[in-house]
Short mmCIF file of N, CA and C in Angstrom, two decimals:
data_model
loop_
_atom_site.label_atom_id
_atom_site.label_comp_id
_atom_site.label_asym_id
_atom_site.label_seq_id
_atom_site.Cartn_x
_atom_site.Cartn_y
_atom_site.Cartn_z
N MET B 1 -101.74 -77.37 158.68
CA MET B 1 -102.31 -76.29 159.48
C MET B 1 -103.82 -76.16 159.25
N LEU B 2 -104.23 -76.14 157.99
CA LEU B 2 -105.65 -76.02 157.70
C LEU B 2 -106.40 -77.30 158.03
N GLY B 3 -105.73 -78.43 157.93
CA GLY B 3 -106.40 -79.70 158.18
C GLY B 3 -106.27 -80.19 159.61
N GLY B 4 -105.58 -79.45 160.46
CA GLY B 4 -105.37 -79.88 161.83
C GLY B 4 -106.66 -79.94 162.63
N GLY B 5 -106.66 -80.83 163.61
CA GLY B 5 -107.81 -80.93 164.50
C GLY B 5 -108.99 -81.68 163.94
N LEU B 6 -108.79 -82.38 162.83
CA LEU B 6 -109.89 -83.15 162.25
C LEU B 6 -110.05 -84.45 163.03
N PRO B 7 -111.23 -84.70 163.59
CA PRO B 7 -111.44 -85.95 164.32
C PRO B 7 -111.17 -87.17 163.42
N GLU B 8 -110.64 -88.21 164.02
CA GLU B 8 -110.29 -89.43 163.30
C GLU B 8 -111.47 -90.00 162.52
N ASP B 9 -112.64 -90.01 163.15
CA ASP B 9 -113.82 -90.55 162.47
C ASP B 9 -114.19 -89.73 161.24
N ALA B 10 -114.05 -88.41 161.34
CA ALA B 10 -114.34 -87.55 160.19
C ALA B 10 -113.34 -87.81 159.07
N GLU B 11 -112.08 -87.96 159.44
CA GLU B 11 -111.05 -88.26 158.45
C GLU B 11 -111.35 -89.58 157.75
N ALA B 12 -111.81 -90.58 158.51
CA ALA B 12 -112.15 -91.87 157.92
C ALA B 12 -113.30 -91.72 156.92
N HIS B 13 -114.27 -90.88 157.25
CA HIS B 13 -115.39 -90.66 156.32
C HIS B 13 -114.92 -89.93 155.06
N LEU B 14 -114.00 -89.00 155.20
CA LEU B 14 -113.47 -88.32 154.01
C LEU B 14 -112.74 -89.31 153.12
N HIS B 15 -111.96 -90.18 153.73
CA HIS B 15 -111.24 -91.19 152.96
C HIS B 15 -112.24 -92.13 152.27
N ALA B 16 -113.24 -92.57 153.00
CA ALA B 16 -114.27 -93.45 152.42
C ALA B 16 -115.00 -92.76 151.28
N ALA B 17 -115.25 -91.46 151.42
CA ALA B 17 -115.91 -90.70 150.35
C ALA B 17 -115.06 -90.70 149.09
N SER B 18 -113.76 -90.53 149.26
CA SER B 18 -112.89 -90.52 148.07
C SER B 18 -112.88 -91.88 147.39
N LEU B 19 -112.91 -92.94 148.17
CA LEU B 19 -112.93 -94.29 147.59
C LEU B 19 -114.26 -94.60 146.90
N ALA B 20 -115.33 -93.98 147.38
CA ALA B 20 -116.68 -94.25 146.85
C ALA B 20 -117.12 -93.20 145.83
N TYR B 21 -116.21 -92.38 145.34
CA TYR B 21 -116.57 -91.26 144.48
C TYR B 21 -117.50 -91.66 143.33
N ALA B 22 -117.25 -92.80 142.73
CA ALA B 22 -118.05 -93.23 141.58
C ALA B 22 -119.52 -93.44 141.94
N ASP B 23 -119.76 -93.78 143.19
CA ASP B 23 -121.14 -93.95 143.68
C ASP B 23 -121.48 -92.68 144.46
N GLY B 24 -122.02 -91.72 143.75
CA GLY B 24 -122.25 -90.39 144.32
C GLY B 24 -123.04 -90.40 145.62
N ALA B 25 -124.05 -91.23 145.71
CA ALA B 25 -124.87 -91.25 146.92
C ALA B 25 -124.07 -91.72 148.13
N VAL B 26 -123.26 -92.75 147.93
CA VAL B 26 -122.44 -93.26 149.03
C VAL B 26 -121.38 -92.23 149.41
N ALA B 27 -120.72 -91.66 148.42
CA ALA B 27 -119.68 -90.66 148.69
C ALA B 27 -120.28 -89.46 149.43
N GLU B 28 -121.43 -89.00 148.98
CA GLU B 28 -122.05 -87.85 149.63
C GLU B 28 -122.47 -88.19 151.06
N ALA B 29 -122.93 -89.40 151.29
CA ALA B 29 -123.30 -89.81 152.65
C ALA B 29 -122.08 -89.76 153.58
N HIS B 30 -120.94 -90.19 153.07
CA HIS B 30 -119.71 -90.12 153.88
C HIS B 30 -119.30 -88.66 154.13
N LEU B 31 -119.44 -87.83 153.12
CA LEU B 31 -119.10 -86.41 153.29
C LEU B 31 -120.03 -85.76 154.32
N LYS B 32 -121.30 -86.08 154.25
CA LYS B 32 -122.26 -85.52 155.22
C LYS B 32 -121.96 -86.03 156.63
N ALA B 33 -121.55 -87.30 156.73
CA ALA B 33 -121.18 -87.84 158.05
C ALA B 33 -119.95 -87.11 158.59
N ALA B 34 -118.97 -86.85 157.73
CA ALA B 34 -117.78 -86.10 158.14
C ALA B 34 -118.18 -84.69 158.59
N GLN B 35 -119.10 -84.10 157.85
CA GLN B 35 -119.58 -82.76 158.20
C GLN B 35 -120.27 -82.77 159.56
N GLY B 36 -121.02 -83.81 159.85
CA GLY B 36 -121.69 -83.92 161.14
C GLY B 36 -120.70 -84.05 162.28
N LEU B 37 -119.59 -84.71 162.02
CA LEU B 37 -118.56 -84.91 163.05
C LEU B 37 -117.64 -83.70 163.19
N ALA B 38 -117.45 -82.97 162.11
CA ALA B 38 -116.53 -81.82 162.12
C ALA B 38 -117.12 -80.67 161.31
N PRO B 39 -118.26 -80.14 161.79
CA PRO B 39 -118.90 -79.07 161.01
C PRO B 39 -117.97 -77.85 160.87
N GLY B 40 -117.87 -77.37 159.66
CA GLY B 40 -117.07 -76.17 159.42
C GLY B 40 -115.58 -76.42 159.33
N HIS B 41 -115.14 -77.67 159.45
CA HIS B 41 -113.71 -77.94 159.32
C HIS B 41 -113.29 -77.76 157.87
N VAL B 42 -112.14 -77.14 157.66
CA VAL B 42 -111.68 -76.83 156.31
C VAL B 42 -111.56 -78.08 155.44
N ALA B 43 -111.03 -79.16 155.98
CA ALA B 43 -110.87 -80.38 155.19
C ALA B 43 -112.23 -80.91 154.72
N VAL B 44 -113.22 -80.83 155.56
CA VAL B 44 -114.56 -81.28 155.19
C VAL B 44 -115.16 -80.35 154.14
N LEU B 45 -115.00 -79.06 154.34
CA LEU B 45 -115.52 -78.10 153.37
C LEU B 45 -114.88 -78.29 152.00
N ILE B 46 -113.58 -78.51 151.98
CA ILE B 46 -112.89 -78.73 150.71
C ILE B 46 -113.40 -80.02 150.06
N GLY B 47 -113.58 -81.06 150.86
CA GLY B 47 -114.11 -82.31 150.32
C GLY B 47 -115.49 -82.13 149.71
N LEU B 48 -116.35 -81.44 150.43
CA LEU B 48 -117.70 -81.18 149.90
C LEU B 48 -117.65 -80.33 148.63
N TYR B 49 -116.83 -79.29 148.66
CA TYR B 49 -116.72 -78.41 147.49
C TYR B 49 -116.28 -79.21 146.26
N ARG B 50 -115.21 -79.97 146.42
CA ARG B 50 -114.69 -80.74 145.28
C ARG B 50 -115.71 -81.76 144.78
N PHE B 51 -116.37 -82.42 145.71
CA PHE B 51 -117.37 -83.40 145.31
C PHE B 51 -118.46 -82.75 144.46
N TYR B 52 -119.06 -81.69 144.97
CA TYR B 52 -120.13 -81.03 144.24
C TYR B 52 -119.63 -80.45 142.92
N PHE B 53 -118.44 -79.85 142.95
CA PHE B 53 -117.89 -79.24 141.74
C PHE B 53 -117.68 -80.29 140.66
N TYR B 54 -116.99 -81.37 140.98
CA TYR B 54 -116.66 -82.38 139.97
C TYR B 54 -117.86 -83.22 139.57
N LYS B 55 -118.89 -83.24 140.37
CA LYS B 55 -120.13 -83.91 139.98
C LYS B 55 -121.03 -82.98 139.17
N GLY B 56 -120.57 -81.74 138.96
CA GLY B 56 -121.36 -80.79 138.18
C GLY B 56 -122.53 -80.19 138.94
N ARG B 57 -122.49 -80.32 140.24
CA ARG B 57 -123.56 -79.77 141.08
C ARG B 57 -123.11 -78.38 141.55
N LEU B 58 -123.09 -77.47 140.60
CA LEU B 58 -122.45 -76.17 140.80
C LEU B 58 -123.16 -75.29 141.82
N ALA B 59 -124.47 -75.34 141.88
CA ALA B 59 -125.18 -74.52 142.87
C ALA B 59 -124.80 -74.95 144.28
N GLU B 60 -124.66 -76.26 144.47
CA GLU B 60 -124.27 -76.76 145.80
C GLU B 60 -122.80 -76.42 146.08
N ALA B 61 -121.96 -76.49 145.07
CA ALA B 61 -120.56 -76.09 145.23
C ALA B 61 -120.48 -74.61 145.60
N LEU B 62 -121.34 -73.79 145.00
CA LEU B 62 -121.37 -72.37 145.32
C LEU B 62 -121.72 -72.15 146.79
N GLU B 63 -122.69 -72.89 147.29
CA GLU B 63 -123.06 -72.75 148.71
C GLU B 63 -121.88 -73.11 149.61
N VAL B 64 -121.14 -74.14 149.25
CA VAL B 64 -119.97 -74.51 150.05
C VAL B 64 -118.90 -73.43 149.93
N SER B 65 -118.73 -72.86 148.74
CA SER B 65 -117.73 -71.79 148.59
C SER B 65 -118.09 -70.59 149.47
N LYS B 66 -119.37 -70.32 149.63
CA LYS B 66 -119.79 -69.24 150.53
C LYS B 66 -119.44 -69.58 151.98
N GLU B 67 -119.64 -70.84 152.36
CA GLU B 67 -119.25 -71.27 153.71
C GLU B 67 -117.74 -71.12 153.90
N CYS B 68 -116.98 -71.49 152.88
CA CYS B 68 -115.52 -71.36 152.94
C CYS B 68 -115.11 -69.90 153.10
N LEU B 69 -115.75 -69.01 152.37
CA LEU B 69 -115.43 -67.59 152.48
C LEU B 69 -115.70 -67.07 153.89
N ILE B 70 -116.84 -67.43 154.45
CA ILE B 70 -117.18 -66.95 155.79
C ILE B 70 -116.23 -67.54 156.83
N LYS B 71 -115.97 -68.83 156.74
CA LYS B 71 -115.05 -69.45 157.69
C LYS B 71 -113.67 -68.82 157.58
N SER B 72 -113.20 -68.68 156.36
CA SER B 72 -111.88 -68.11 156.14
C SER B 72 -111.81 -66.66 156.63
N ALA B 73 -112.86 -65.91 156.39
CA ALA B 73 -112.89 -64.52 156.87
C ALA B 73 -112.80 -64.49 158.40
N ARG B 74 -113.55 -65.34 159.05
CA ARG B 74 -113.50 -65.38 160.52
C ARG B 74 -112.14 -65.83 161.01
N ASP B 75 -111.57 -66.85 160.38
CA ASP B 75 -110.25 -67.35 160.78
C ASP B 75 -109.16 -66.29 160.61
N ASN B 76 -109.36 -65.38 159.66
CA ASN B 76 -108.39 -64.32 159.39
C ASN B 76 -108.75 -63.00 160.07
N ASN B 77 -109.86 -62.97 160.79
CA ASN B 77 -110.36 -61.73 161.39
C ASN B 77 -110.68 -60.67 160.35
N PHE B 78 -111.24 -61.12 159.22
CA PHE B 78 -111.70 -60.21 158.18
C PHE B 78 -113.20 -60.00 158.37
N SER B 79 -113.71 -59.02 157.66
CA SER B 79 -115.15 -58.88 157.54
C SER B 79 -115.68 -60.13 156.86
N THR B 80 -116.86 -60.58 157.25
CA THR B 80 -117.44 -61.75 156.59
C THR B 80 -118.04 -61.41 155.23
N ASP B 81 -118.05 -60.15 154.87
CA ASP B 81 -118.43 -59.73 153.53
C ASP B 81 -117.15 -59.52 152.73
N TRP B 82 -116.88 -60.39 151.77
CA TRP B 82 -115.63 -60.32 151.02
C TRP B 82 -115.40 -58.96 150.38
N ARG B 83 -116.47 -58.21 150.12
CA ARG B 83 -116.33 -56.89 149.50
C ARG B 83 -115.59 -55.91 150.42
N ASP B 84 -115.62 -56.20 151.73
CA ASP B 84 -115.01 -55.30 152.72
C ASP B 84 -113.60 -55.73 153.12
N VAL B 85 -113.05 -56.74 152.47
CA VAL B 85 -111.68 -57.17 152.75
C VAL B 85 -110.74 -56.34 151.88
N HIS B 86 -109.61 -55.92 152.47
CA HIS B 86 -108.66 -55.05 151.76
C HIS B 86 -107.27 -55.67 151.75
N ALA B 87 -106.47 -55.26 150.79
CA ALA B 87 -105.13 -55.83 150.62
C ALA B 87 -104.29 -55.74 151.90
N GLY B 88 -104.47 -54.70 152.68
CA GLY B 88 -103.70 -54.54 153.90
C GLY B 88 -104.18 -55.38 155.07
N ASP B 89 -105.26 -56.13 154.88
CA ASP B 89 -105.80 -56.94 155.97
C ASP B 89 -104.97 -58.18 156.27
N ALA B 90 -104.14 -58.62 155.32
CA ALA B 90 -103.29 -59.80 155.51
C ALA B 90 -102.17 -59.76 154.48
N ASP B 91 -101.19 -60.61 154.68
CA ASP B 91 -100.10 -60.74 153.72
C ASP B 91 -100.51 -61.77 152.68
N PHE B 92 -101.34 -61.34 151.75
CA PHE B 92 -101.90 -62.23 150.75
C PHE B 92 -100.86 -62.77 149.78
N GLY B 93 -99.75 -62.08 149.64
CA GLY B 93 -98.75 -62.48 148.66
C GLY B 93 -97.78 -63.55 149.13
N ARG B 94 -97.76 -63.86 150.40
CA ARG B 94 -96.81 -64.86 150.92
C ARG B 94 -97.36 -66.27 150.76
N TYR B 95 -96.58 -67.11 150.15
CA TYR B 95 -96.98 -68.50 149.93
C TYR B 95 -97.25 -69.20 151.25
N GLU B 96 -96.48 -68.86 152.27
CA GLU B 96 -96.60 -69.51 153.57
C GLU B 96 -97.84 -69.07 154.35
N SER B 97 -98.49 -68.02 153.92
CA SER B 97 -99.67 -67.49 154.61
C SER B 97 -100.89 -68.32 154.21
N LEU B 98 -101.04 -69.48 154.86
CA LEU B 98 -102.07 -70.43 154.44
C LEU B 98 -103.49 -69.91 154.61
N LYS B 99 -103.77 -69.28 155.73
CA LYS B 99 -105.15 -68.82 155.97
C LYS B 99 -105.57 -67.73 154.97
N PRO B 100 -104.72 -66.72 154.73
CA PRO B 100 -105.10 -65.74 153.70
C PRO B 100 -105.20 -66.37 152.30
N ARG B 101 -104.33 -67.33 151.99
CA ARG B 101 -104.40 -67.99 150.69
C ARG B 101 -105.68 -68.80 150.55
N PHE B 102 -106.12 -69.44 151.62
CA PHE B 102 -107.39 -70.17 151.56
C PHE B 102 -108.54 -69.20 151.27
N PHE B 103 -108.47 -68.00 151.85
CA PHE B 103 -109.49 -66.99 151.55
C PHE B 103 -109.47 -66.67 150.05
N LEU B 104 -108.27 -66.47 149.49
CA LEU B 104 -108.17 -66.14 148.07
C LEU B 104 -108.71 -67.27 147.20
N PHE B 105 -108.34 -68.51 147.51
CA PHE B 105 -108.85 -69.64 146.72
C PHE B 105 -110.36 -69.77 146.85
N SER B 106 -110.88 -69.49 148.03
CA SER B 106 -112.34 -69.54 148.23
C SER B 106 -113.02 -68.47 147.41
N LEU B 107 -112.43 -67.29 147.37
CA LEU B 107 -113.00 -66.19 146.58
C LEU B 107 -112.92 -66.51 145.09
N LYS B 108 -111.85 -67.14 144.67
CA LYS B 108 -111.74 -67.52 143.25
C LYS B 108 -112.81 -68.54 142.89
N GLY B 109 -113.00 -69.54 143.76
CA GLY B 109 -114.04 -70.53 143.50
C GLY B 109 -115.41 -69.88 143.44
N TYR B 110 -115.65 -68.96 144.34
CA TYR B 110 -116.92 -68.23 144.37
C TYR B 110 -117.11 -67.45 143.06
N ALA B 111 -116.07 -66.74 142.63
CA ALA B 111 -116.16 -65.96 141.39
C ALA B 111 -116.44 -66.86 140.20
N TYR B 112 -115.70 -67.94 140.10
CA TYR B 112 -115.86 -68.86 138.98
C TYR B 112 -117.27 -69.45 138.94
N LEU B 113 -117.74 -69.90 140.09
CA LEU B 113 -119.06 -70.51 140.13
C LEU B 113 -120.16 -69.50 139.82
N GLN B 114 -120.00 -68.28 140.28
CA GLN B 114 -120.98 -67.25 139.92
C GLN B 114 -121.04 -67.09 138.41
N MET B 115 -119.86 -67.08 137.79
CA MET B 115 -119.81 -66.94 136.33
C MET B 115 -120.49 -68.13 135.65
N ARG B 116 -120.16 -69.33 136.08
CA ARG B 116 -120.72 -70.53 135.47
C ARG B 116 -122.22 -70.60 135.63
N LEU B 117 -122.73 -70.03 136.73
CA LEU B 117 -124.17 -70.06 136.98
C LEU B 117 -124.88 -68.84 136.39
N GLY B 118 -124.15 -68.04 135.60
CA GLY B 118 -124.77 -66.93 134.88
C GLY B 118 -124.81 -65.62 135.63
N GLU B 119 -124.25 -65.57 136.81
CA GLU B 119 -124.21 -64.33 137.59
C GLU B 119 -122.90 -63.60 137.27
N LEU B 120 -122.83 -63.07 136.05
CA LEU B 120 -121.58 -62.53 135.54
C LEU B 120 -121.10 -61.30 136.30
N GLU B 121 -121.99 -60.42 136.67
CA GLU B 121 -121.57 -59.22 137.39
C GLU B 121 -121.01 -59.57 138.77
N GLU B 122 -121.65 -60.50 139.46
CA GLU B 122 -121.14 -60.94 140.76
C GLU B 122 -119.79 -61.63 140.59
N GLY B 123 -119.67 -62.45 139.55
CA GLY B 123 -118.40 -63.10 139.26
C GLY B 123 -117.30 -62.10 138.97
N ARG B 124 -117.64 -61.07 138.19
CA ARG B 124 -116.65 -60.03 137.87
C ARG B 124 -116.25 -59.27 139.13
N ALA B 125 -117.22 -58.94 139.97
CA ALA B 125 -116.90 -58.20 141.20
C ALA B 125 -115.96 -59.01 142.09
N ALA B 126 -116.22 -60.30 142.21
CA ALA B 126 -115.37 -61.14 143.05
C ALA B 126 -113.98 -61.30 142.44
N ALA B 127 -113.90 -61.48 141.12
CA ALA B 127 -112.59 -61.61 140.47
C ALA B 127 -111.81 -60.30 140.54
N THR B 128 -112.50 -59.18 140.43
CA THR B 128 -111.84 -57.88 140.56
C THR B 128 -111.30 -57.69 141.97
N LYS B 129 -112.07 -58.08 142.96
CA LYS B 129 -111.60 -58.01 144.35
C LYS B 129 -110.38 -58.90 144.53
N LEU B 130 -110.42 -60.06 143.93
CA LEU B 130 -109.29 -60.99 144.01
C LEU B 130 -108.03 -60.35 143.43
N MET B 131 -108.15 -59.65 142.33
CA MET B 131 -107.00 -58.96 141.74
C MET B 131 -106.49 -57.85 142.66
N GLN B 132 -107.38 -57.18 143.37
CA GLN B 132 -106.96 -56.15 144.32
C GLN B 132 -106.17 -56.77 145.48
N LEU B 133 -106.60 -57.93 145.93
CA LEU B 133 -105.95 -58.59 147.06
C LEU B 133 -104.68 -59.31 146.62
N ASP B 134 -104.63 -59.74 145.38
CA ASP B 134 -103.52 -60.52 144.84
C ASP B 134 -103.06 -59.89 143.52
N PRO B 135 -102.46 -58.68 143.58
CA PRO B 135 -102.13 -57.98 142.34
C PRO B 135 -101.09 -58.71 141.47
N SER B 136 -100.29 -59.58 142.06
CA SER B 136 -99.34 -60.35 141.25
C SER B 136 -100.02 -61.56 140.61
N ASP B 137 -101.29 -61.78 140.91
CA ASP B 137 -102.15 -62.79 140.31
C ASP B 137 -101.61 -64.22 140.49
N LYS B 138 -101.11 -64.50 141.67
CA LYS B 138 -100.65 -65.86 141.98
C LYS B 138 -101.82 -66.86 141.96
N ILE B 139 -103.01 -66.38 142.26
CA ILE B 139 -104.19 -67.25 142.35
C ILE B 139 -104.86 -67.43 140.98
N GLY B 140 -104.63 -66.52 140.07
CA GLY B 140 -105.15 -66.68 138.72
C GLY B 140 -106.50 -66.04 138.45
N ALA B 141 -106.74 -64.88 139.03
CA ALA B 141 -108.01 -64.19 138.78
C ALA B 141 -108.06 -63.57 137.38
N ARG B 142 -106.91 -63.22 136.84
CA ARG B 142 -106.87 -62.55 135.53
C ARG B 142 -107.57 -63.40 134.47
N VAL B 143 -107.38 -64.70 134.53
CA VAL B 143 -108.00 -65.57 133.52
C VAL B 143 -109.53 -65.48 133.60
N LEU B 144 -110.08 -65.34 134.79
CA LEU B 144 -111.53 -65.19 134.92
C LEU B 144 -111.99 -63.87 134.30
N LEU B 145 -111.25 -62.81 134.58
CA LEU B 145 -111.62 -61.51 134.00
C LEU B 145 -111.47 -61.51 132.48
N ASP B 146 -110.44 -62.20 131.98
CA ASP B 146 -110.25 -62.30 130.53
C ASP B 146 -111.41 -63.03 129.88
N ILE B 147 -111.88 -64.08 130.51
CA ILE B 147 -113.04 -64.83 129.98
C ILE B 147 -114.26 -63.93 129.92
N LEU B 148 -114.49 -63.17 130.98
CA LEU B 148 -115.63 -62.25 131.00
C LEU B 148 -115.49 -61.18 129.92
N ASP B 149 -114.28 -60.64 129.77
CA ASP B 149 -114.04 -59.61 128.75
C ASP B 149 -114.30 -60.16 127.34
N ARG B 150 -113.81 -61.37 127.08
CA ARG B 150 -114.04 -61.97 125.76
C ARG B 150 -115.52 -62.23 125.52
N ALA B 151 -116.22 -62.68 126.54
CA ALA B 151 -117.66 -62.94 126.41
C ALA B 151 -118.41 -61.65 126.09
N GLU B 152 -118.01 -60.56 126.75
CA GLU B 152 -118.66 -59.28 126.46
C GLU B 152 -118.34 -58.81 125.06
N GLN B 153 -117.11 -59.01 124.60
CA GLN B 153 -116.75 -58.62 123.24
C GLN B 153 -117.54 -59.44 122.22
N ASP B 154 -117.71 -60.72 122.48
CA ASP B 154 -118.48 -61.57 121.58
C ASP B 154 -119.93 -61.11 121.51
N ASP B 155 -120.47 -60.70 122.66
CA ASP B 155 -121.86 -60.22 122.70
C ASP B 155 -122.00 -58.91 121.94
N ASP B 156 -120.95 -58.06 122.01
CA ASP B 156 -120.99 -56.76 121.35
C ASP B 156 -120.66 -56.87 119.85
N GLY B 157 -119.88 -57.90 119.51
CA GLY B 157 -119.35 -57.99 118.15
C GLY B 157 -120.24 -58.67 117.24
#
């Protein structure tokens, strides 16, 4: 469902990017070509996010996570500001609810990257919002909040 409608040429570039992962420049060129063919497509965004994340290019991964949040918000008819999304806006707890789950995973990635890049308050706000939307913590926001809590205790102790 999330990957539907991807042009064949874009899919070929995503596949080529995965095969060329060790050569970052070649892999990124394929990802950018896929993006040019299917701008804003979820499969392309996920490919870009993973590439930047696993290459340690966290600021670029953060930018892609922001794109994912906006796309997901629009696809779900949410506010494009994640702070204005509420638990009643979608059935976030259903495993089959792919679009709302993609929003949650995008928000988790955003929270984590904010934390890794030193924006702890923004990371905490996003993780707290994630817990409000996913109180059973299927997505795993609690671990992010626990890390922040331990870091604050270490700073205080």
